[in-house]
Coordinates of C-alpha atoms in Angstrom, one line a residue:
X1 CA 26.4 -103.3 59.3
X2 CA 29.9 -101.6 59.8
X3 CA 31.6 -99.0 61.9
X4 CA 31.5 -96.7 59.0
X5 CA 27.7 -97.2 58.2
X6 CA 26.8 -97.3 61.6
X7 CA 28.8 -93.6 62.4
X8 CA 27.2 -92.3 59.8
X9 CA 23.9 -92.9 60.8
X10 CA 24.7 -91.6 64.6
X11 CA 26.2 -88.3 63.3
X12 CA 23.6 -87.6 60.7
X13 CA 21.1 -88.2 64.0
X14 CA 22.8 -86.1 66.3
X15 CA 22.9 -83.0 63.3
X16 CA 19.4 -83.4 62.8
X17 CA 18.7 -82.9 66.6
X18 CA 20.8 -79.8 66.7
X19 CA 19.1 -78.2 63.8
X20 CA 15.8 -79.1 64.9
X21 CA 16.9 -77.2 68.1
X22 CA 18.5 -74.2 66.0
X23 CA 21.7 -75.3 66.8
X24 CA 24.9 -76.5 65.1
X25 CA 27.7 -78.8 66.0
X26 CA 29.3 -75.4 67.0
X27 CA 27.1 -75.1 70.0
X28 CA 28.6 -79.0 71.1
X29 CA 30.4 -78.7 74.0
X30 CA 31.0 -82.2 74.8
X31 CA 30.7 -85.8 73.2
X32 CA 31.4 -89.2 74.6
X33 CA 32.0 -91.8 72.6
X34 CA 31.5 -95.7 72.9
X35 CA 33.4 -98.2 70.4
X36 CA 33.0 -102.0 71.1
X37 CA 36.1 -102.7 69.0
X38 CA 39.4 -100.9 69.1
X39 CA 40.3 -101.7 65.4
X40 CA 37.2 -99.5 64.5
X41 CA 38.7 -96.5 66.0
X42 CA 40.3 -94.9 62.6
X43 CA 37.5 -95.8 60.8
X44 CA 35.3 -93.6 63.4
X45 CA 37.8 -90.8 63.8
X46 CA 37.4 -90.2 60.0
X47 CA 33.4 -90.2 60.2
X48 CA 33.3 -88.1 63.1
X49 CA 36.4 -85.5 61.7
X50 CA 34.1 -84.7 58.6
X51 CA 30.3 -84.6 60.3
X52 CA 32.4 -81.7 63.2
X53 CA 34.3 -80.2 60.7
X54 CA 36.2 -77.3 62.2
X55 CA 34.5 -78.0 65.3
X56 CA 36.0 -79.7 68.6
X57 CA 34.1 -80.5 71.5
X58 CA 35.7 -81.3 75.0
X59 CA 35.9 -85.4 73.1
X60 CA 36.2 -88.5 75.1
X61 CA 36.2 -92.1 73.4
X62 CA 36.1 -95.5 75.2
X63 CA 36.7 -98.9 74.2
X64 CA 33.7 -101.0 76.0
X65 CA 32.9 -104.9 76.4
X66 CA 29.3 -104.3 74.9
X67 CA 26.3 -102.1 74.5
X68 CA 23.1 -103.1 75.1
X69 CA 22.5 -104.9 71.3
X70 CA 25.2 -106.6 70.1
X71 CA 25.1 -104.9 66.6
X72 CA 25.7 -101.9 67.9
X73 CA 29.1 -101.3 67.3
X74 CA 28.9 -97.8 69.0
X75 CA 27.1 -94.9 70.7
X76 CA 27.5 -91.3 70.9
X77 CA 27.0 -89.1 73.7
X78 CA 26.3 -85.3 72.7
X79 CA 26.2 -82.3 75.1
X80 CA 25.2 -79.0 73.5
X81 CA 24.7 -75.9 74.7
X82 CA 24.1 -72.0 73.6
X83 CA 25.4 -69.2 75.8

């Protein structure tokens, strides 16, 4: 229902994937990131600070008109890979 919430549930997604792959957000080497409200950026910086931790992937973040449901307030883009 909010940013927060919403962050949450993408992160806790994305970690899942990576350990179901053997990986961790370590092995991230790039995330996009889709907000459809700029006021909601602090709100997501925090989220996505403690899900990375010491972590930090090549990052870019965009303020956009929509996504393709209007309750989504966001969407993540996650590269990873292993060398």
């Amino acid at each position: 229902p909010d940013i927060t919430a919403q962050a949450e549930l993408a992160w806790s997604h994305i970690l899942k994937m990576l350990k179901s792959a053997d990986m961790s957000v370590a092995d991230l080497v790039k995330i996009t990131q889709y907000l459809t409200r700029a006021e909601d950026i602090p709100a997501y910086v925090q989220v996505r600070t403690r899900m990375l931790g010491e972590a930090r992937p090549a990052s870019m973040l965009m303020v956009v008109a929509g996504l393709p449901r209007p309750e989504f307030l966001l969407e993540i883009d996650a590269v990873a890979a292993r060398s």
